PDB file of C-alpha atoms in Angstrom:
ATOM      1  CA  MET A   1      -3.511  11.584  22.452  1.00 90.00           C
ATOM      2  CA  THR A   2      -5.335  11.252  19.064  1.00 93.00           C
ATOM      3  CA  ASP A   3      -2.037  10.259  17.342  1.00 93.00           C
ATOM      4  CA  LYS A   4      -1.213   7.727  20.053  1.00 96.00           C
ATOM      5  CA  ILE A   5      -4.713   6.135  19.690  1.00 97.00           C
ATOM      6  CA  LEU A   6      -4.278   6.037  15.898  1.00 97.00           C
ATOM      7  CA  GLU A   7      -0.781   4.484  16.060  1.00 95.00           C
ATOM      8  CA  ILE A   8      -1.695   1.730  18.655  1.00 95.00           C
ATOM      9  CA  SER A   9      -4.975   1.009  16.757  1.00 96.00           C
ATOM     10  CA  LYS A  10      -3.109   0.755  13.481  1.00 94.00           C
ATOM     11  CA  ASP A  11      -0.689  -1.777  14.863  1.00 92.00           C
ATOM     12  CA  LEU A  12      -3.460  -3.912  16.339  1.00 92.00           C
ATOM     13  CA  PHE A  13      -5.628  -3.718  13.161  1.00 92.00           C
ATOM     14  CA  LEU A  14      -2.671  -4.762  10.910  1.00 89.00           C
ATOM     15  CA  ASN A  15      -1.823  -7.657  13.241  1.00 87.00           C
ATOM     16  CA  LEU A  16      -5.265  -8.915  14.090  1.00 87.00           C
ATOM     17  CA  GLY A  17      -7.641  -7.357  11.552  1.00 86.00           C
ATOM     18  CA  PHE A  18     -10.196  -4.593  11.638  1.00 92.00           C
ATOM     19  CA  LYS A  19     -13.109  -6.908  12.817  1.00 90.00           C
ATOM     20  CA  SER A  20     -11.123  -8.890  15.403  1.00 89.00           C
ATOM     21  CA  VAL A  21      -9.821  -6.062  17.526  1.00 93.00           C
ATOM     22  CA  THR A  22     -12.114  -4.689  20.195  1.00 94.00           C
ATOM     23  CA  MET A  23     -12.165  -1.201  21.768  1.00 96.00           C
ATOM     24  CA  ASP A  24     -11.341  -2.901  25.023  1.00 95.00           C
ATOM     25  CA  GLU A  25      -8.123  -4.320  23.557  1.00 96.00           C
ATOM     26  CA  ILE A  26      -7.189  -0.869  22.242  1.00 96.00           C
ATOM     27  CA  ALA A  27      -7.885   0.699  25.631  1.00 97.00           C
ATOM     28  CA  SER A  28      -5.958  -1.956  27.395  1.00 96.00           C
ATOM     29  CA  LYS A  29      -2.914  -1.591  25.049  1.00 95.00           C
ATOM     30  CA  LEU A  30      -2.970   2.173  25.580  1.00 95.00           C
ATOM     31  CA  GLY A  31      -3.325   1.844  29.331  1.00 95.00           C
ATOM     32  CA  VAL A  32      -6.499   3.938  29.359  1.00 95.00           C
ATOM     33  CA  SER A  33     -10.251   3.419  29.780  1.00 93.00           C
ATOM     34  CA  LYS A  34     -12.543   2.915  26.847  1.00 93.00           C
ATOM     35  CA  LYS A  35     -14.253   6.203  27.914  1.00 94.00           C
ATOM     36  CA  THR A  36     -11.076   8.005  27.038  1.00 95.00           C
ATOM     37  CA  ILE A  37     -11.058   6.622  23.451  1.00 96.00           C
ATOM     38  CA  TYR A  38     -14.657   7.647  23.112  1.00 96.00           C
ATOM     39  CA  LYS A  39     -13.807  11.205  23.871  1.00 96.00           C
ATOM     40  CA  TYR A  40     -11.885  11.258  20.522  1.00 96.00           C
ATOM     41  CA  PHE A  41     -13.866   8.728  18.537  1.00 96.00           C
ATOM     42  CA  LYS A  42     -17.589   8.218  19.031  1.00 95.00           C
ATOM     43  CA  ASN A  43     -17.456   4.534  17.935  1.00 96.00           C
ATOM     44  CA  LYS A  44     -15.241   1.803  16.389  1.00 97.00           C
ATOM     45  CA  THR A  45     -16.367   2.652  12.842  1.00 97.00           C
ATOM     46  CA  GLU A  46     -15.166   6.210  13.244  1.00 97.00           C
ATOM     47  CA  LEU A  47     -11.841   4.936  14.631  1.00 97.00           C
ATOM     48  CA  VAL A  48     -11.457   2.501  11.700  1.00 97.00           C
ATOM     49  CA  GLY A  49     -12.080   5.384   9.279  1.00 97.00           C
ATOM     50  CA  ALA A  50      -9.558   7.584  11.092  1.00 97.00           C
ATOM     51  CA  VAL A  51      -6.887   4.851  11.076  1.00 97.00           C
ATOM     52  CA  THR A  52      -7.233   4.026   7.417  1.00 95.00           C
ATOM     53  CA  ASP A  53      -6.910   7.720   6.637  1.00 96.00           C
ATOM     54  CA  TYR A  54      -3.942   8.046   8.864  1.00 95.00           C
ATOM     55  CA  MET A  55      -2.198   5.077   7.222  1.00 94.00           C
ATOM     56  CA  PHE A  56      -3.128   6.450   3.720  1.00 95.00           C
ATOM     57  CA  HIS A  57      -1.611   9.931   4.498  1.00 95.00           C
ATOM     58  CA  THR A  58       1.470   8.376   6.022  1.00 94.00           C
ATOM     59  CA  ILE A  59       2.146   6.234   2.984  1.00 94.00           C
ATOM     60  CA  CYS A  60       1.329   9.154   0.530  1.00 95.00           C
ATOM     61  CA  PHE A  61       3.827  11.370   2.404  1.00 96.00           C
ATOM     62  CA  GLY A  62       6.432   8.623   2.101  1.00 96.00           C
ATOM     63  CA  ILE A  63       5.734   8.286  -1.642  1.00 96.00           C
ATOM     64  CA  ASP A  64       6.056  12.102  -2.158  1.00 96.00           C
ATOM     65  CA  ARG A  65       9.334  12.175  -0.391  1.00 97.00           C
ATOM     66  CA  ILE A  66      10.673   9.290  -2.618  1.00 97.00           C
ATOM     67  CA  CYS A  67       9.300  10.944  -5.864  1.00 95.00           C
ATOM     68  CA  GLU A  68      11.087  14.223  -4.953  1.00 96.00           C
ATOM     69  CA  LYS A  69      14.511  12.428  -5.180  1.00 96.00           C
ATOM     70  CA  LYS A  70      13.884  11.925  -8.927  1.00 92.00           C
ATOM     71  CA  GLN A  71      15.534   8.456  -8.953  1.00 96.00           C
ATOM     72  CA  ASN A  72      15.296   6.573 -12.114  1.00 96.00           C
ATOM     73  CA  PRO A  73      11.729   5.248 -12.530  1.00 98.00           C
ATOM     74  CA  ILE A  74      12.704   1.568 -11.815  1.00 98.00           C
ATOM     75  CA  GLU A  75      14.701   2.438  -8.696  1.00 98.00           C
ATOM     76  CA  GLU A  76      11.809   4.695  -7.669  1.00 97.00           C
ATOM     77  CA  LEU A  77       9.313   1.790  -7.709  1.00 97.00           C
ATOM     78  CA  PHE A  78      11.660  -0.325  -5.690  1.00 97.00           C
ATOM     79  CA  SER A  79      12.094   2.430  -3.109  1.00 97.00           C
ATOM     80  CA  ILE A  80       8.390   2.790  -2.869  1.00 95.00           C
ATOM     81  CA  LYS A  81       7.939  -0.940  -2.333  1.00 93.00           C
ATOM     82  CA  LYS A  82      10.518  -0.924   0.394  1.00 93.00           C
ATOM     83  CA  MET A  83       8.876   1.973   2.184  1.00 93.00           C
ATOM     84  CA  VAL A  84       5.399   0.376   1.963  1.00 90.00           C
ATOM     85  CA  MET A  85       6.709  -2.863   3.265  1.00 87.00           C
ATOM     86  CA  GLU A  86       8.185  -1.028   6.293  1.00 87.00           C
ATOM     87  CA  HIS A  87       4.907   0.528   7.129  1.00 82.00           C
ATOM     88  CA  LEU A  88       3.022  -2.735   6.735  1.00 77.00           C
ATOM     89  CA  LYS A  89       5.695  -4.978   8.285  1.00 66.00           C
ATOM     90  CA  ASP A  90       3.471  -6.167  11.147  1.00 50.00           C
ATOM     91  CA  GLU A  91       0.516  -7.005   8.852  1.00 58.00           C
ATOM     92  CA  LYS A  92      -0.264 -10.553   9.799  1.00 57.00           C
ATOM     93  CA  SER A  93      -4.030 -10.648   9.254  1.00 55.00           C
ATOM     94  CA  SER A  94      -5.980  -9.813   6.106  1.00 69.00           C
ATOM     95  CA  PRO A  95      -6.899  -6.277   6.922  1.00 79.00           C
ATOM     96  CA  GLN A  96      -8.040  -5.406   3.408  1.00 79.00           C
ATOM     97  CA  TYR A  97     -10.421  -8.381   3.280  1.00 81.00           C
ATOM     98  CA  GLN A  98     -11.897  -7.386   6.711  1.00 85.00           C
ATOM     99  CA  LEU A  99     -12.155  -3.775   5.786  1.00 90.00           C
ATOM    100  CA  GLN A 100     -14.019  -4.678   2.567  1.00 89.00           C
ATOM    101  CA  LYS A 101     -16.365  -7.115   4.325  1.00 91.00           C
ATOM    102  CA  TYR A 102     -17.177  -5.299   7.508  1.00 95.00           C
ATOM    103  CA  TYR A 103     -16.613  -1.603   6.592  1.00 96.00           C
ATOM    104  CA  PRO A 104     -17.477  -1.416   2.916  1.00 96.00           C
ATOM    105  CA  LYS A 105     -18.052   2.348   2.826  1.00 97.00           C
ATOM    106  CA  ILE A 106     -14.630   3.028   4.358  1.00 97.00           C
ATOM    107  CA  TYR A 107     -13.039   0.400   1.994  1.00 95.00           C
ATOM    108  CA  ALA A 108     -14.645   2.015  -1.130  1.00 96.00           C
ATOM    109  CA  SER A 109     -13.515   5.521  -0.189  1.00 96.00           C
ATOM    110  CA  LEU A 110      -9.962   4.346   0.541  1.00 95.00           C
ATOM    111  CA  LYS A 111      -9.720   2.463  -2.669  1.00 94.00           C
ATOM    112  CA  GLN A 112     -10.896   5.540  -4.630  1.00 96.00           C
ATOM    113  CA  LYS A 113      -8.253   7.762  -2.940  1.00 96.00           C
ATOM    114  CA  GLN A 114      -5.569   5.143  -3.546  1.00 94.00           C
ATOM    115  CA  PHE A 115      -6.542   4.915  -7.181  1.00 96.00           C
ATOM    116  CA  GLN A 116      -6.243   8.704  -7.692  1.00 95.00           C
ATOM    117  CA  VAL A 117      -2.843   8.943  -6.005  1.00 93.00           C
ATOM    118  CA  MET A 118      -1.502   5.802  -7.743  1.00 94.00           C
ATOM    119  CA  GLN A 119      -2.622   6.949 -11.187  1.00 95.00           C
ATOM    120  CA  THR A 120      -0.749  10.288 -10.835  1.00 95.00           C
ATOM    121  CA  THR A 121       2.342   8.643  -9.477  1.00 96.00           C
ATOM    122  CA  ILE A 122       2.467   5.718 -11.827  1.00 97.00           C
ATOM    123  CA  LYS A 123       1.673   7.727 -14.997  1.00 97.00           C
ATOM    124  CA  ASP A 124       4.527  10.138 -14.071  1.00 97.00           C
ATOM    125  CA  ASN A 125       6.807   7.137 -13.477  1.00 98.00           C
ATOM    126  CA  LEU A 126       5.936   5.624 -16.805  1.00 98.00           C
ATOM    127  CA  SER A 127       6.322   8.829 -18.702  1.00 97.00           C
ATOM    128  CA  ARG A 128       9.802   9.393 -17.275  1.00 98.00           C
ATOM    129  CA  GLY A 129      10.671   5.831 -17.908  1.00 98.00           C
ATOM    130  CA  ILE A 130       9.809   6.249 -21.567  1.00 98.00           C
ATOM    131  CA  GLU A 131      11.892   9.432 -21.782  1.00 98.00           C
ATOM    132  CA  LEU A 132      14.861   7.655 -20.271  1.00 98.00           C
ATOM    133  CA  ASN A 133      14.474   4.717 -22.604  1.00 98.00           C
ATOM    134  CA  LEU A 134      13.857   2.362 -19.698  1.00 98.00           C
ATOM    135  CA  PHE A 135      10.289   1.675 -20.775  1.00 98.00           C
ATOM    136  CA  ARG A 136       9.050   0.957 -24.317  1.00 98.00           C
ATOM    137  CA  GLU A 137       7.793   4.100 -26.057  1.00 97.00           C
ATOM    138  CA  ASN A 138       4.734   2.297 -27.530  1.00 97.00           C
ATOM    139  CA  ILE A 139       3.079   1.270 -24.204  1.00 98.00           C
ATOM    140  CA  ASN A 140      -0.366   2.673 -23.358  1.00 98.00           C
ATOM    141  CA  VAL A 141       0.419   4.731 -20.283  1.00 98.00           C
ATOM    142  CA  ASP A 142      -3.201   5.023 -19.086  1.00 97.00           C
ATOM    143  CA  PHE A 143      -3.825   1.238 -19.491  1.00 98.00           C
ATOM    144  CA  VAL A 144      -0.580   0.163 -17.758  1.00 98.00           C
ATOM    145  CA  ALA A 145      -1.155   2.582 -14.798  1.00 97.00           C
ATOM    146  CA  ARG A 146      -4.669   1.151 -14.360  1.00 97.00           C
ATOM    147  CA  ILE A 147      -3.544  -2.535 -14.626  1.00 97.00           C
ATOM    148  CA  TYR A 148      -0.721  -1.802 -12.155  1.00 97.00           C
ATOM    149  CA  PHE A 149      -3.210  -0.516  -9.628  1.00 96.00           C
ATOM    150  CA  TYR A 150      -5.543  -3.510 -10.178  1.00 95.00           C
ATOM    151  CA  GLY A 151      -2.634  -5.961  -9.874  1.00 95.00           C
ATOM    152  CA  MET A 152      -1.309  -4.367  -6.725  1.00 93.00           C
ATOM    153  CA  ASN A 153      -4.819  -4.702  -5.127  1.00 90.00           C
ATOM    154  CA  GLY A 154      -5.280  -8.220  -6.546  1.00 91.00           C
ATOM    155  CA  ILE A 155      -2.186  -9.707  -4.869  1.00 91.00           C
ATOM    156  CA  LYS A 156      -3.657  -8.670  -1.503  1.00 86.00           C
ATOM    157  CA  ASP A 157      -6.553 -11.211  -2.046  1.00 85.00           C
ATOM    158  CA  GLN A 158      -5.649 -14.093   0.265  1.00 82.00           C
ATOM    159  CA  THR A 159      -8.134 -16.393  -1.302  1.00 85.00           C
ATOM    160  CA  VAL A 160      -5.991 -16.247  -4.392  1.00 91.00           C
ATOM    161  CA  PHE A 161      -2.613 -15.655  -2.741  1.00 89.00           C
ATOM    162  CA  PRO A 162      -2.665 -17.274   0.716  1.00 86.00           C
ATOM    163  CA  LEU A 163       0.027 -16.125   3.122  1.00 81.00           C
ATOM    164  CA  THR A 164       0.950 -19.721   3.675  1.00 86.00           C
ATOM    165  CA  ASN A 165       2.122 -19.939   0.049  1.00 90.00           C
ATOM    166  CA  PHE A 166       3.476 -16.286  -0.372  1.00 86.00           C
ATOM    167  CA  SER A 167       5.001 -13.762   1.964  1.00 85.00           C
ATOM    168  CA  LYS A 168       3.854 -10.146   1.526  1.00 84.00           C
ATOM    169  CA  ASN A 169       7.354  -9.157   0.449  1.00 87.00           C
ATOM    170  CA  GLU A 170       7.668 -11.975  -2.123  1.00 90.00           C
ATOM    171  CA  LEU A 171       4.354 -11.080  -3.615  1.00 91.00           C
ATOM    172  CA  MET A 172       5.157  -7.443  -4.049  1.00 92.00           C
ATOM    173  CA  LEU A 173       8.557  -8.189  -5.371  1.00 95.00           C
ATOM    174  CA  ASN A 174       7.205 -10.769  -7.830  1.00 96.00           C
ATOM    175  CA  TYR A 175       4.415  -8.413  -8.943  1.00 96.00           C
ATOM    176  CA  LEU A 176       6.833  -5.514  -9.398  1.00 97.00           C
ATOM    177  CA  GLU A 177       9.183  -7.754 -11.552  1.00 98.00           C
ATOM    178  CA  TYR A 178       6.237  -9.016 -13.635  1.00 97.00           C
ATOM    179  CA  HIS A 179       5.096  -5.412 -14.240  1.00 98.00           C
ATOM    180  CA  LEU A 180       8.549  -4.152 -15.259  1.00 98.00           C
ATOM    181  CA  ARG A 181       9.483  -7.037 -17.445  1.00 98.00           C
ATOM    182  CA  GLY A 182       6.268  -6.406 -19.419  1.00 97.00           C
ATOM    183  CA  ILE A 183       7.218  -2.775 -20.282  1.00 98.00           C
ATOM    184  CA  ALA A 184      10.962  -2.476 -20.054  1.00 98.00           C
ATOM    185  CA  THR A 185      13.434  -1.982 -22.912  1.00 98.00           C
ATOM    186  CA  GLU A 186      16.828  -3.806 -22.812  1.00 98.00           C
ATOM    187  CA  LYS A 187      18.258  -0.926 -20.830  1.00 98.00           C
ATOM    188  CA  GLY A 188      15.352  -1.173 -18.384  1.00 98.00           C
ATOM    189  CA  ILE A 189      15.816  -4.924 -17.921  1.00 98.00           C
ATOM    190  CA  GLN A 190      19.407  -4.253 -16.971  1.00 98.00           C
ATOM    191  CA  GLU A 191      18.231  -1.741 -14.321  1.00 98.00           C
ATOM    192  CA  LEU A 192      15.619  -4.168 -13.138  1.00 98.00           C
ATOM    193  CA  GLU A 193      18.263  -7.005 -12.759  1.00 97.00           C
ATOM    194  CA  ASN A 194      20.403  -4.480 -10.874  1.00 97.00           C
ATOM    195  CA  GLN A 195      17.483  -3.697  -8.407  1.00 96.00           C
ATOM    196  CA  LEU A 196      16.560  -7.392  -8.005  1.00 96.00           C
ATOM    197  CA  LYS A 197      20.195  -8.146  -6.848  1.00 95.00           C
ATOM    198  CA  GLN A 198      19.893  -5.542  -4.185  1.00 91.00           C
ATOM    199  CA  SER A 199      16.495  -6.711  -2.990  1.00 82.00           C
TER     200      SER A 199
END
C-alpha cells in the first residue's frame, strides 16, 4: 500500500504542485479513506518528504543503470536527460518552486542529496570525456560539475523560464547543448551534433 500511495501522490504533486494537492484528493484518487493514508504517513509533510525521497531514489536508480552501460559521455548525458524526462513527463505545475516555498527543510535536504549524486556522476562523466578526447583536457572538472548542477536547477525557475515560453524538454535540451558546446573538442562537437539529430 505504501508504494501505491507514493506513486499516486507523486503523479498528483507533479501535476498540481505540492501545496495544491490535498490529502482528500489523494485518498479519493486511491479510492480509500484519509484514515488509511494516515496509517502510513502521520501528516502531509511526512508524505511530501517520502514522495520526494521516492522520486530521488527512482531517478538515482535510473542514472546508475545508464552509467553501468559505459556509453560515451555525451551519449550518456542524453540518455540521462531522456530518462529524467520520462519520469517527470506529467510535471505541469512548478513542484520545485512549491517545495522550496512551502516545505523548505525537505527542499534543502533534497537539493543537498541531488548535489552529492550529481557531483559524483558529472565528475566521472567529465573525466571520461577528457580521456576519450570528447572534452577539452584543460577544463576545470570541479568547476564545470558545479556549474552544471547550478544550471540544471536554474532552468527549473519558472520566474526566469516560464513554461509558456519554454517546454521542459526544450529547456533541458538547450541547456545540455549549451553545456557541451562549452567543453567539447571537435570530436565532441561531432558526437553532440549526432545526438541532437536523434533527439
